[in-house]
């Protein structure tokens, strides 16, 4: 298990999590100011250097590589701003999703969800 502190890059934490977990083949868990990478197999460990390289690649791809340092710490990895500037982005609006608690059916439409729910009670 490896913890990645994202306090200075919280607005891109979700995108970063997806990219890094794909690069290192790990199971991601999103937390408030950080994300956690867990190995798929219990006997495997996550390569910290590969995680750091992946984070740097992602930051370079969005043009922020020179503004942030990626540091290995005792608890995991920390992303720190070199100038004190944090990445600020507007959140991407995501449509509301409705999920059936009985069978897991998912839809974006409340009317369709309500009609589906009625089928379980016939």
PDB file of C-alpha atoms in Angstrom, residues 18-69:
ATOM      1  CA  UNK A  18      -6.543   6.983 -12.947  1.00  0.00           C
ATOM      2  CA  UNK A  19      -3.316   7.599 -14.858  1.00  0.00           C
ATOM      3  CA  UNK A  20      -0.964   6.426 -12.109  1.00  0.00           C
ATOM      4  CA  UNK A  21      -2.991   3.344 -11.166  1.00  0.00           C
ATOM      5  CA  UNK A  22      -3.024   2.273 -14.836  1.00  0.00           C
ATOM      6  CA  UNK A  23       0.737   2.796 -15.153  1.00  0.00           C
ATOM      7  CA  UNK A  24       1.677   0.815 -12.039  1.00  0.00           C
ATOM      8  CA  UNK A  25      -1.149  -1.771 -12.203  1.00  0.00           C
ATOM      9  CA  UNK A  26      -2.508  -1.033  -8.730  1.00  0.00           C
ATOM     10  CA  UNK A  27      -5.915  -0.781  -7.073  1.00  0.00           C
ATOM     11  CA  UNK A  28      -6.704   2.895  -6.348  1.00  0.00           C
ATOM     12  CA  UNK A  29      -8.641   4.288  -3.402  1.00  0.00           C
ATOM     13  CA  UNK A  30      -9.610   7.963  -3.383  1.00  0.00           C
ATOM     14  CA  UNK A  31      -9.459   9.872  -0.090  1.00  0.00           C
ATOM     15  CA  UNK A  32      -9.981  13.530   0.855  1.00  0.00           C
ATOM     16  CA  UNK A  33      -6.469  14.931   0.277  1.00  0.00           C
ATOM     17  CA  UNK A  34      -4.732  11.848  -1.045  1.00  0.00           C
ATOM     18  CA  UNK A  35      -5.132   8.568  -2.819  1.00  0.00           C
ATOM     19  CA  UNK A  36      -3.919   5.113  -1.893  1.00  0.00           C
ATOM     20  CA  UNK A  37      -2.484   2.531  -4.282  1.00  0.00           C
ATOM     21  CA  UNK A  38      -2.757  -1.102  -3.224  1.00  0.00           C
ATOM     22  CA  UNK A  39      -1.095  -4.008  -4.988  1.00  0.00           C
ATOM     23  CA  UNK A  40      -3.321  -6.470  -6.808  1.00  0.00           C
ATOM     24  CA  UNK A  41      -1.603  -9.498  -5.268  1.00  0.00           C
ATOM     25  CA  UNK A  42      -0.925  -9.624  -1.520  1.00  0.00           C
ATOM     26  CA  UNK A  43       2.693 -10.662  -1.950  1.00  0.00           C
ATOM     27  CA  UNK A  44       3.542  -7.849  -4.406  1.00  0.00           C
ATOM     28  CA  UNK A  45       4.844  -4.404  -3.502  1.00  0.00           C
ATOM     29  CA  UNK A  46       4.288  -1.177  -5.383  1.00  0.00           C
ATOM     30  CA  UNK A  47       7.408   0.330  -6.925  1.00  0.00           C
ATOM     31  CA  UNK A  48       7.688   3.857  -5.497  1.00  0.00           C
ATOM     32  CA  UNK A  49      10.038   4.952  -8.279  1.00  0.00           C
ATOM     33  CA  UNK A  50       7.514   3.892 -10.924  1.00  0.00           C
ATOM     34  CA  UNK A  51       4.783   5.859  -9.118  1.00  0.00           C
ATOM     35  CA  UNK A  52       6.994   8.969  -8.972  1.00  0.00           C
ATOM     36  CA  UNK A  53       7.871   8.632 -12.669  1.00  0.00           C
ATOM     37  CA  UNK A  54       4.180   8.244 -13.578  1.00  0.00           C
ATOM     38  CA  UNK A  55       3.198  11.331 -11.580  1.00  0.00           C
ATOM     39  CA  UNK A  56       5.957  13.376 -13.223  1.00  0.00           C
ATOM     40  CA  UNK A  57       4.844  12.177 -16.690  1.00  0.00           C
ATOM     41  CA  UNK A  58       1.275  13.224 -15.940  1.00  0.00           C
ATOM     42  CA  UNK A  59       2.319  16.652 -14.643  1.00  0.00           C
ATOM     43  CA  UNK A  60       4.515  17.154 -17.742  1.00  0.00           C
ATOM     44  CA  UNK A  61       1.595  16.203 -20.003  1.00  0.00           C
ATOM     45  CA  UNK A  62      -0.541  19.024 -18.591  1.00  0.00           C
ATOM     46  CA  UNK A  63       2.334  21.539 -18.613  1.00  0.00           C
ATOM     47  CA  UNK A  64       2.833  21.633 -14.835  1.00  0.00           C
ATOM     48  CA  UNK A  65       5.952  19.458 -14.507  1.00  0.00           C
ATOM     49  CA  UNK A  66       8.285  22.364 -13.679  1.00  0.00           C
ATOM     50  CA  UNK A  67       5.992  23.770 -10.999  1.00  0.00           C
ATOM     51  CA  UNK A  68       5.779  20.686  -8.757  1.00  0.00           C
ATOM     52  CA  UNK A  69       8.181  18.362  -6.970  1.00  0.00           C
TER      53      UNK A  69
END
